[in-house]
Amino acid sequence: MTGQETPGTSAAAEKHEFSAEVGRLLDLVVHSLYSEREIFLRELVANAADATDRRRFEALTDGAKALPDDAKIRINPDKDARLLTISDDGTGMSKEELVNNLGTIARSGTRAFGQELENAKPEDKPNLIGQFGVGFYAAFMVADRVEVVSRRAGSNEAWSWTSDGKGAYELAPAKRDKPGTDITLHIKEDADEFLDTWRLQAIIRKWADHIAWPVSIVKDGEETEANEGTALWRKPKSEVTEEQLNEFYRHISHNFDTPWATLHWHAEGMIEFSALLFIPSERPFEFGETSRESKIRLHVKRMFITDDAMLLPAWLRFVEGVVDTEDLPLNVSREMLQATPVLARIRKAVTGRVLNELKTRAKDDASFLTFWQNFGSVVKEGIWEDAEHRTELAGLARFRSSALTVDADKPESGWTTLADYAGRMKPEQEAIYYLVGDSAESLAESPQLEGFRARGLEVLLLSEPVDSFWPDRLSSFEGKTLRSVTQGAADLEKFPVTGEAATGEAADMDILLPALKEALGSDVSDVRSTDRLVSSAVVLAASENGPDLQMQKLMRRSGQKMPETAPVLELNPRNALVRELARKAAEKSPALGDLAKVLLDVARIQDGESPKDPALFARRLSGLLVTAASNV
């Protein structure tokens, strides 16, 4: 400012220095406090909404301060003049309030006013958004100069406040036809985007779509509504239609389905918040491939703050929706949440509510299996990483089973729970057996199951990557240990064979086993006989103390380093091939070395792995076929 009078006035402008703390902090506010420049508009609209709420509250006891019927917040960009004006019909500011509220950082009129409301009735308290006196100064991120013209409700006197944000401001009498405030920003050369109506519309939709007061953007002299204005989550459930809920779900999630479950509630007590959450009925495209973070939108008094507050754990990241609170303290930029027990309590409450919904639906809702097929792999991450809810999540889980028919054409077939499995266990059975692989259909045909089927023992068929991890953390369920059928000897000897058993004369393993172990060397940790095979000749097992075979395979595929753990090679002594190998070992046949390596590669292929050296395997197998063909 040059010290000239404000247009329309005759009195000279008064020049004032900012208070000391403003001089020190203003540069920080402009250059460091906010990560996105567009935040300035959210802050100014929030202040305008506060001022309008304040006037509505004051009008309860002073009719002269009543709001006009068309009260709103107006945003008027002027590209030619490079001006952006935000106007409201709120309570306005007197000269003294301009000095106190805009001349001293962190002395917010909103905050001071909030202290006045401590004794007011709850239903009369306006939803004041501002908690700090720095939001206004965000305007200097995009403006070289800011002019404020304000008229206090109940007064005929208006004043202007003008500053370039460099240490001083000027006050002068002004004119305004009615109470309220105009904030005019002289936009910087590199901030042209904030003069485009489409950009302003997008910012309002993102940050202030659900504040209570209408926001309009002026274009070519016409006002266009810029915000939704309705916060469905704040309404009683009885006042919200299913159509409105579905439309809102699609708006925030960008999905095209209808929600499988809708959770709409208002929490009161130690903490107060409203929530509107949705569980999709279909798995979104590319879901979970880029991030494991929950993106529930956090609002404070209707104003969007962030979707990075992690209001739900990662194992519920498929949930969409909004949580809106009155109680959450924010830091001065409103972008980063303070470490506060309030947020921790909100997280706990929201997580508990979603988990209870899943537990209720799991009991008697036939569609729960559809939910599980969509998101069960995500929920099982919680068994691995969430000790607090591990047992509850294990109770929700659904699994394919060797005891139930698996039909690829009927997705609902072959599923069970851990509790149901436990109810079918043999009286002497101490472990819940499981097998991990790439698909339930291939697992159902695995040689690993032969001995279990022969003894009538049920095995869970786990076919998702996370299944390689969570059993180690759960360890037991209802007192029953979880045990992989590939994890060493599976104590089958105590169970009598009730089905098909291995037949034929047993091979002499005393000579064969050490011969194979010598031939295979470090490729195996042991070679031993097994009674868990019926028709197959060979199978791989993990050592007693080593990781499960599928875990080892998954880690290798993902490029993770892990100690080399050679598998155990188990042989069926009654198999014809094993008997022939035993004869070769007794004869000290030089072919036994190649036969042993082919046998190991066959075992790898059975478990869904590739031979260690595919080309060498092919040559050895071709040689064996030539020999077999010549003997026909």
XYZ file of C-alpha atoms in Angstrom:
632
model
C 0.000 0.000 0.000
C 1.078 3.582 -0.625
C -0.857 5.145 2.213
C -3.618 6.364 -0.101
C -7.192 6.304 1.035
C -9.314 3.276 0.331
C -11.591 3.954 -2.647
C -14.882 5.441 -1.514
C -13.444 6.886 1.702
C -11.961 10.204 2.691
C -9.909 9.248 5.712
C -6.216 8.455 5.372
C -5.085 4.879 5.841
C -3.410 3.948 9.117
C -0.185 1.967 8.798
C 0.555 -0.661 11.437
C 3.457 -3.009 11.949
C 2.657 -6.643 12.482
C 3.242 -7.862 15.996
C 6.654 -9.446 16.556
C 5.413 -13.004 16.362
C 3.721 -12.352 13.013
C 6.911 -10.963 11.538
C 8.765 -14.123 12.543
C 6.104 -16.633 11.563
C 4.505 -15.247 8.429
C 7.332 -16.413 6.163
C 7.069 -19.887 7.693
C 3.314 -19.965 7.081
C 3.691 -18.920 3.452
C 6.645 -21.106 2.502
C 6.731 -24.107 4.835
C 3.469 -24.745 6.651
C 1.371 -26.077 3.793
C 2.419 -28.679 1.258
C -0.211 -27.726 -1.330
C -0.910 -24.165 -2.420
C -4.571 -24.929 -3.060
C -5.048 -25.257 0.705
C -5.380 -21.439 0.876
C -8.901 -21.670 -0.538
C -9.957 -24.294 1.976
C -8.724 -22.077 4.792
C -10.517 -18.965 3.551
C -13.754 -20.860 2.901
C -13.492 -22.434 6.366
C -13.120 -18.983 7.923
C -16.101 -17.719 5.917
C -18.207 -20.676 7.080
C -17.190 -19.969 10.683
C -18.168 -16.310 10.363
C -21.558 -17.246 8.912
C -22.151 -19.755 11.703
C -21.188 -17.118 14.221
C -23.717 -14.624 12.860
C -26.460 -17.259 12.914
C -25.647 -17.935 16.555
C -25.600 -14.259 17.524
C -28.970 -13.756 15.784
C -30.573 -16.112 18.297
C -30.411 -13.310 20.860
C -30.198 -10.274 18.556
C -32.672 -10.197 15.674
C -30.856 -7.256 14.078
C -28.047 -9.639 13.184
C -30.262 -12.120 11.328
C -28.717 -13.712 8.254
C -30.160 -12.938 4.817
C -32.238 -15.725 3.274
C -29.648 -16.253 0.547
C -26.624 -16.377 2.859
C -23.714 -18.077 1.131
C -20.012 -17.933 0.371
C -19.166 -16.453 -3.035
C -15.924 -16.934 -4.963
C -15.385 -14.425 -7.763
C -12.321 -14.757 -10.041
C -11.381 -11.832 -12.303
C -8.752 -12.967 -14.808
C -8.291 -9.559 -16.423
C -7.605 -7.781 -13.132
C -5.853 -10.876 -11.654
C -8.091 -10.723 -8.598
C -9.800 -13.486 -6.614
C -12.466 -12.434 -4.108
C -14.033 -14.618 -1.413
C -17.132 -13.040 0.130
C -19.427 -14.116 2.933
C -22.517 -12.885 4.772
C -21.066 -13.689 8.155
C -20.676 -11.675 11.288
C -17.924 -9.465 9.854
C -15.210 -7.656 11.823
C -14.925 -4.266 13.418
C -11.754 -2.212 13.199
C -10.536 -3.615 16.506
C -11.291 -7.167 15.434
C -9.359 -6.681 12.193
C -6.357 -5.613 14.237
C -6.721 -8.415 16.753
C -7.539 -11.207 14.307
C -5.413 -10.325 11.277
C -2.626 -8.367 12.916
C -1.592 -11.103 15.342
C -0.876 -14.611 14.193
C -2.320 -17.481 16.237
C -4.902 -15.193 17.822
C -7.902 -16.473 15.961
C -11.260 -14.790 16.370
C -12.800 -18.191 15.890
C -10.830 -19.618 18.777
C -11.659 -16.684 21.049
C -15.303 -16.947 20.105
C -15.263 -20.664 20.847
C -14.263 -19.856 24.413
C -17.378 -17.694 24.713
C -19.561 -20.667 23.865
C -18.599 -22.905 26.756
C -21.857 -22.170 28.541
C -24.070 -22.191 25.433
C -26.587 -24.968 24.813
C -25.220 -27.734 22.548
C -27.938 -27.256 19.948
C -27.092 -23.537 19.695
C -23.350 -23.895 19.213
C -22.167 -23.254 15.652
C -19.746 -25.669 14.021
C -16.605 -23.593 14.230
C -13.846 -24.997 12.083
C -10.904 -22.718 12.792
C -8.766 -23.553 15.797
C -5.715 -21.419 14.983
C -5.156 -17.937 13.629
C -2.894 -18.858 10.735
C -5.258 -20.128 8.042
C -5.916 -16.634 6.697
C -2.204 -16.082 6.036
C -2.175 -19.030 3.606
C -3.577 -16.490 1.132
C -0.052 -15.089 0.748
C 1.062 -18.341 -0.862
C -0.789 -17.271 -4.013
C -1.217 -13.519 -3.556
C 1.198 -10.588 -3.670
C -1.303 -8.478 -1.750
C -4.454 -9.197 0.220
C -7.279 -6.739 0.859
C -10.016 -7.376 3.410
C -13.177 -5.265 3.591
C -15.432 -6.144 6.501
C -18.552 -4.775 8.175
C -19.596 -6.017 11.596
C -23.187 -7.289 11.881
C -25.180 -4.690 13.820
C -22.920 -1.851 12.673
C -23.060 0.550 9.721
C -19.298 1.002 9.721
C -16.958 -0.925 7.409
C -13.160 -1.102 7.456
C -10.468 -2.349 5.116
C -7.294 -4.230 6.023
C -4.531 -4.415 3.378
C -1.083 -6.003 3.409
C 1.579 -7.468 1.146
C 2.559 -9.852 3.942
C 5.986 -8.294 4.442
C 5.773 -6.916 7.939
C 3.039 -4.263 7.924
C -0.628 -3.706 7.146
C -2.891 -0.718 6.631
C -6.340 0.049 7.995
C -8.803 2.488 6.448
C -12.525 3.211 6.541
C -14.395 1.472 3.713
C -17.861 0.871 2.364
C -19.850 -2.361 2.277
C -23.580 -2.454 1.617
C -24.303 -5.185 4.156
C -22.559 -7.056 6.982
C -19.949 -9.641 6.052
C -16.439 -9.826 4.677
C -14.745 -9.622 1.262
C -11.213 -10.981 0.937
C -9.554 -9.951 -2.329
C -6.325 -11.616 -3.411
C -4.001 -10.021 -5.971
C -2.852 -13.263 -7.572
C 0.852 -13.887 -8.165
C 2.221 -14.394 -11.673
C 2.810 -18.113 -11.057
C -0.659 -18.748 -9.597
C -2.867 -18.222 -12.670
C -4.538 -21.601 -12.134
C -6.457 -20.133 -9.188
C -8.282 -17.755 -11.506
C -9.810 -20.596 -13.532
C -13.333 -21.512 -12.451
C -12.815 -25.222 -13.170
C -9.785 -25.292 -10.863
C -11.645 -23.468 -8.115
C -14.563 -25.864 -8.513
C -12.243 -28.865 -8.147
C -10.673 -27.447 -4.978
C -14.054 -26.818 -3.372
C -15.249 -30.304 -4.323
C -12.146 -31.798 -2.768
C -11.871 -29.829 0.459
C -15.214 -28.171 1.240
C -17.878 -30.134 -0.597
C -19.917 -30.876 2.516
C -19.776 -27.718 4.624
C -23.208 -26.528 5.665
C -23.244 -23.210 3.793
C -23.645 -22.932 0.010
C -20.514 -22.017 -1.925
C -20.923 -20.460 -5.370
C -18.417 -19.490 -8.061
C -19.100 -16.455 -10.218
C -18.532 -16.855 -13.945
C -19.616 -14.279 -16.539
C -21.818 -12.638 -13.944
C -23.662 -15.885 -13.122
C -23.310 -17.839 -9.880
C -22.810 -21.596 -10.066
C -23.117 -23.843 -7.026
C -19.750 -25.364 -6.191
C -20.411 -27.650 -3.240
C -22.768 -30.462 -2.340
C -23.586 -28.845 0.964
C -25.161 -31.965 2.453
C -23.186 -34.173 4.805
C -25.128 -37.432 4.696
C -23.140 -38.831 7.603
C -24.463 -36.044 9.833
C -28.099 -36.898 9.106
C -30.160 -39.449 11.039
C -30.327 -42.774 9.231
C -34.088 -42.411 8.881
C -33.599 -39.277 6.757
C -31.201 -40.819 4.253
C -32.435 -42.950 1.357
C -30.687 -45.983 -0.065
C -30.374 -44.157 -3.379
C -28.543 -41.282 -1.684
C -26.208 -43.700 0.082
C -25.404 -45.574 -3.123
C -24.770 -42.347 -4.998
C -22.456 -41.064 -2.259
C -20.607 -44.394 -2.152
C -19.932 -44.259 -5.873
C -18.867 -40.623 -5.588
C -16.176 -41.215 -2.965
C -15.038 -44.669 -4.076
C -15.177 -44.255 -7.858
C -16.637 -47.762 -7.967
C -19.711 -48.778 -9.958
C -21.213 -51.449 -7.706
C -23.611 -51.043 -4.812
C -22.168 -51.538 -1.330
C -22.313 -54.968 0.270
C -22.670 -53.313 3.684
C -23.320 -49.749 4.849
C -22.378 -48.602 8.364
C -23.892 -45.288 9.420
C -23.697 -44.182 13.036
C -22.981 -41.335 15.432
C -20.712 -42.017 18.379
C -21.088 -40.114 21.640
C -19.389 -40.265 24.987
C -15.676 -39.706 25.585
C -15.328 -38.957 21.891
C -17.923 -37.747 19.439
C -17.868 -38.451 15.728
C -20.118 -39.376 12.833
C -19.223 -42.107 10.386
C -20.561 -43.372 7.090
C -18.631 -46.393 5.833
C -19.158 -48.799 2.966
C -17.909 -52.297 2.195
C -17.918 -52.876 -1.577
C -19.808 -55.793 -3.086
C -17.151 -56.262 -5.762
C -13.384 -56.191 -5.633
C -12.247 -52.939 -7.277
C -10.015 -53.109 -10.320
C -6.332 -53.319 -9.338
C -7.347 -53.218 -5.670
C -4.416 -53.252 -3.251
C -1.744 -53.322 -5.931
C -0.312 -49.880 -5.212
C -0.899 -49.246 -1.526
C -1.775 -51.044 1.691
C -3.055 -47.901 3.390
C -6.653 -47.272 4.345
C -8.070 -44.152 2.655
C -11.023 -43.331 4.905
C -11.657 -39.586 4.621
C -11.200 -37.643 7.858
C -13.357 -34.522 8.232
C -13.400 -32.066 11.079
C -16.755 -30.300 11.354
C -17.597 -31.225 7.740
C -14.328 -29.862 6.336
C -12.156 -32.480 4.632
C -8.733 -32.757 6.263
C -6.980 -35.830 4.875
C -7.426 -39.393 3.671
C -4.038 -40.410 5.116
C -5.057 -40.628 8.778
C -5.134 -44.463 8.669
C -8.452 -44.571 10.503
C -8.674 -48.281 9.733
C -5.877 -50.858 9.745
C -4.408 -52.052 6.464
C -6.378 -55.288 6.644
C -9.593 -53.241 6.300
C -8.334 -50.995 3.511
C -11.166 -52.064 1.214
C -13.631 -50.075 3.371
C -14.651 -46.712 1.893
C -16.217 -43.737 3.634
C -16.021 -40.728 5.912
C -15.381 -40.082 9.592
C -16.263 -36.589 10.833
C -15.366 -35.444 14.338
C -15.803 -32.415 16.536
C -13.064 -33.294 18.979
C -9.871 -33.867 17.053
C -7.091 -31.335 17.652
C -5.069 -30.537 14.547
C -1.770 -28.856 14.034
C -1.784 -25.345 12.672
C -1.741 -26.390 9.020
C -4.582 -28.908 9.486
C -2.643 -31.213 7.155
C -0.740 -33.316 9.670
C -2.475 -34.778 12.673
C -1.050 -34.258 16.102
C -0.176 -37.354 18.083
C -3.334 -37.485 20.132
C -5.179 -40.149 22.114
C -8.412 -38.850 20.554
C -7.401 -40.117 17.132
C -6.307 -43.427 18.641
C -9.717 -43.832 20.282
C -11.494 -43.011 17.020
C -9.416 -45.623 15.205
C -10.199 -48.216 17.842
C -13.933 -47.442 17.772
C -14.195 -47.458 13.979
C -12.199 -50.684 13.651
C -14.340 -52.354 16.310
C -17.552 -51.311 14.568
C -16.455 -52.689 11.187
C -15.218 -55.929 12.753
C -18.516 -56.394 14.621
C -20.394 -55.910 11.342
C -18.312 -58.625 9.703
C -18.834 -60.990 12.637
C -22.597 -60.413 12.542
C -22.817 -60.927 8.788
C -20.626 -64.039 8.996
C -23.131 -65.781 11.272
C -26.235 -65.808 9.119
C -25.650 -63.916 5.874
C -25.277 -66.183 2.864
C -23.507 -63.392 0.988
C -20.604 -63.421 3.447
C -18.798 -65.977 1.299
C -18.955 -63.565 -1.636
C -17.427 -60.893 0.580
C -14.735 -63.344 1.655
C -13.868 -64.288 -1.910
C -13.456 -60.582 -2.670
C -11.522 -59.468 0.407
C -10.634 -62.498 2.507
C -6.993 -62.374 1.436
C -6.804 -58.826 2.826
C -8.544 -59.694 6.093
C -6.102 -62.577 6.615
C -3.279 -60.041 6.673
C -4.720 -59.043 10.046
C -4.156 -62.547 11.393
C -0.486 -62.041 10.583
C -0.004 -58.477 11.808
C -2.743 -57.617 14.331
C -2.271 -59.423 17.619
C -5.279 -57.699 19.197
C -7.770 -59.037 16.652
C -5.945 -62.162 15.470
C -8.261 -64.724 17.057
C -11.428 -62.909 15.942
C -10.209 -62.712 12.365
C -9.246 -66.375 12.353
C -12.812 -67.159 13.387
C -14.135 -65.216 10.378
C -11.838 -66.882 7.859
C -13.133 -69.287 5.226
C -11.023 -72.069 3.706
C -11.239 -74.779 1.088
C -10.880 -78.301 2.482
C -9.796 -81.728 1.285
C -12.828 -83.207 3.032
C -15.267 -81.131 0.982
C -15.904 -81.225 -2.731
C -14.067 -78.530 -4.663
C -15.929 -77.678 -7.846
C -14.349 -75.012 -10.054
C -17.764 -74.283 -11.567
C -19.324 -73.685 -8.143
C -17.385 -71.021 -6.225
C -19.463 -71.604 -3.119
C -18.397 -75.245 -2.801
C -15.750 -76.681 -0.539
C -15.539 -73.912 2.076
C -15.214 -74.309 5.834
C -14.175 -72.422 8.955
C -11.567 -73.314 11.540
C -14.340 -73.913 14.072
C -16.157 -76.295 11.720
C -12.885 -78.101 10.974
C -12.214 -78.462 14.705
C -15.690 -79.945 15.131
C -14.890 -82.658 12.568
C -11.470 -83.580 13.968
C -10.772 -87.140 15.092
C -10.781 -87.562 18.891
C -7.046 -88.271 18.990
C -6.162 -85.516 16.501
C -4.175 -82.657 18.048
C -3.396 -80.518 14.997
C -5.263 -78.655 12.297
C -3.503 -79.696 9.104
C -3.097 -77.394 6.132
C -1.371 -77.341 2.759
C -0.374 -74.150 0.942
C -0.110 -73.858 -2.833
C -1.153 -71.892 -5.884
C -4.758 -73.090 -6.247
C -7.228 -75.148 -4.251
C -7.912 -77.318 -7.294
C -4.260 -78.300 -7.753
C -3.786 -78.751 -4.018
C -6.706 -81.188 -3.949
C -4.720 -83.455 -6.293
C -1.385 -83.063 -4.507
C 0.519 -86.223 -3.469
C 1.002 -84.464 -0.118
C -2.602 -85.407 0.742
C -2.459 -89.134 -0.058
C -1.606 -90.352 3.420
C -4.075 -87.966 5.074
C -6.924 -89.106 2.842
C -6.047 -92.737 3.527
C -6.513 -92.041 7.237
C -9.601 -89.859 6.931
C -7.724 -86.729 8.051
C -8.976 -83.377 6.761
C -6.508 -80.852 5.345
C -7.218 -77.156 4.703
C -6.243 -76.075 1.186
C -4.731 -72.592 1.334
C -4.088 -70.984 -2.032
C -3.248 -67.309 -1.474
C 0.208 -65.766 -0.916
C -0.717 -64.527 2.565
C -1.478 -68.131 3.570
C 2.246 -68.775 3.655
C 2.591 -66.326 6.548
C -0.347 -66.075 8.910
C -0.392 -69.689 10.278
C 2.969 -69.070 11.955
C 1.505 -66.127 13.897
C -1.797 -67.782 14.791
C -0.023 -71.025 15.777
C -3.199 -72.513 17.332
C -6.977 -72.218 17.293
C -9.226 -73.380 20.124
C -6.258 -75.232 21.581
C -5.414 -77.031 18.336
C -1.991 -76.471 16.763
C -1.832 -75.483 13.104
C 0.571 -77.720 11.203
C 1.624 -77.734 7.564
C 1.567 -81.213 6.019
C 4.924 -80.386 4.410
C 6.480 -79.489 7.742
C 8.439 -82.660 8.438
C 6.904 -85.906 9.672
C 3.208 -85.445 10.285
C 2.655 -87.989 13.097
C 0.475 -90.123 10.810
C 1.582 -93.387 12.358
C -0.924 -93.031 15.221
C -3.868 -92.912 12.812
C -5.018 -96.208 11.281
C -5.548 -96.382 7.514
C -9.265 -96.336 6.722
C -9.109 -95.787 2.963
C -6.847 -96.762 0.095
C -3.414 -97.799 1.340
C -0.094 -98.334 -0.387
C 0.176 -101.874 -1.684
C 2.979 -104.123 -2.850
C 6.163 -105.395 -1.327
C 8.265 -102.774 0.410
C 11.642 -101.977 -1.096
C 14.865 -102.474 0.821
C 15.399 -98.892 1.938
C 18.534 -99.563 3.988
C 20.677 -99.478 0.850
C 18.584 -97.052 -1.249
C 18.306 -94.168 1.196
C 22.047 -93.590 1.803
C 22.730 -94.105 -1.917
C 20.219 -91.408 -2.901
C 21.453 -89.068 -0.217
C 25.012 -89.425 -1.506
C 23.876 -88.863 -5.097
C 21.830 -85.766 -4.274
C 24.310 -84.209 -1.866
C 23.442 -80.715 -0.682
C 20.300 -80.576 -2.831
C 18.464 -82.323 0.020
C 18.761 -82.161 3.777
C 17.642 -85.761 4.185
C 16.195 -88.747 2.303
C 13.774 -90.969 4.197
C 10.870 -93.382 3.899
C 7.328 -92.160 4.459
C 3.945 -93.734 5.073
C 2.033 -90.648 3.888
C 2.057 -91.671 0.223
C -0.325 -94.146 -1.419
C 0.219 -94.111 -5.170
C 2.996 -91.542 -5.677
C 6.647 -92.476 -5.496
C 8.091 -89.374 -3.915
C 7.201 -86.152 -2.153
C 9.085 -83.182 -0.689
C 8.904 -82.083 2.920
C 10.372 -79.227 4.889
C 12.700 -79.916 7.763
C 11.142 -79.914 11.220
C 12.555 -76.519 12.173
C 12.683 -74.901 8.740
C 10.098 -72.735 6.976
C 7.175 -74.307 5.139
C 7.903 -75.219 1.502
C 5.388 -72.735 0.130
C 6.896 -69.981 2.264
C 10.305 -70.766 0.822
C 8.900 -70.710 -2.716
C 7.083 -67.414 -2.167
C 10.183 -65.750 -0.760
C 12.278 -66.896 -3.706
C 9.708 -65.654 -6.212
C 9.576 -62.242 -4.587
C 13.359 -61.906 -4.619
C 13.617 -61.983 -0.822
C 16.826 -63.327 0.637
C 16.481 -66.202 3.031
C 18.817 -68.933 4.265
C 19.107 -71.835 1.860
C 17.074 -74.676 3.355
C 17.291 -77.885 1.373
C 14.097 -79.991 1.400
C 13.655 -83.506 2.703
C 12.992 -86.124 -0.002
C 10.468 -88.715 1.168
C 9.923 -91.991 -0.697
C 7.069 -94.472 -0.754
C 8.788 -97.870 -0.183
C 5.865 -99.771 -1.777
C 5.937 -97.865 -5.040
C 7.147 -99.837 -8.092
C 9.597 -97.091 -9.118
C 11.114 -96.963 -5.648
C 11.495 -100.773 -5.642
C 13.326 -100.526 -8.974
C 15.600 -97.815 -7.620
C 16.350 -99.994 -4.603
C 17.372 -102.784 -6.998
C 19.641 -100.360 -8.887
C 21.198 -99.271 -5.580
C 21.853 -102.885 -4.584
C 23.544 -103.449 -7.953
C 25.543 -100.228 -7.557
C 24.264 -99.127 -10.958
C 26.052 -96.064 -12.364
C 22.636 -94.826 -13.616
C 21.426 -94.260 -10.069
C 22.912 -90.750 -9.900
C 20.926 -89.467 -12.874
C 17.826 -91.322 -11.702
C 18.079 -89.708 -8.267
C 18.290 -86.193 -9.742
C 15.349 -86.848 -12.081
C 13.374 -88.140 -9.103
C 14.099 -84.970 -7.127
C 13.022 -82.805 -10.075
C 9.794 -84.812 -10.383
C 9.097 -84.074 -6.713
C 9.704 -80.378 -7.361
C 7.301 -80.402 -10.316
C 4.632 -82.088 -8.194
C 4.874 -79.148 -5.766
C 4.492 -76.585 -8.540
C 8.181 -75.760 -8.816
C 10.438 -75.910 -11.847
C 13.407 -78.295 -12.005
C 16.568 -76.735 -10.671
C 18.106 -76.950 -14.158
C 15.262 -77.448 -16.696
C 17.608 -78.074 -19.639
C 19.605 -80.685 -17.752
C 16.387 -82.300 -16.520
C 15.130 -82.539 -20.115
C 18.367 -84.203 -21.286
C 18.321 -86.727 -18.449
C 14.653 -87.516 -19.002
C 15.226 -87.924 -22.743
C 18.048 -90.379 -22.046
C 15.838 -92.409 -19.733
C 13.070 -92.476 -22.346
C 15.485 -93.717 -24.988
C 16.620 -96.492 -22.673
C 13.019 -97.404 -21.809
C 11.974 -97.391 -25.464
C 14.858 -99.642 -26.507
C 13.812 -102.198 -23.882
C 10.197 -102.346 -25.075
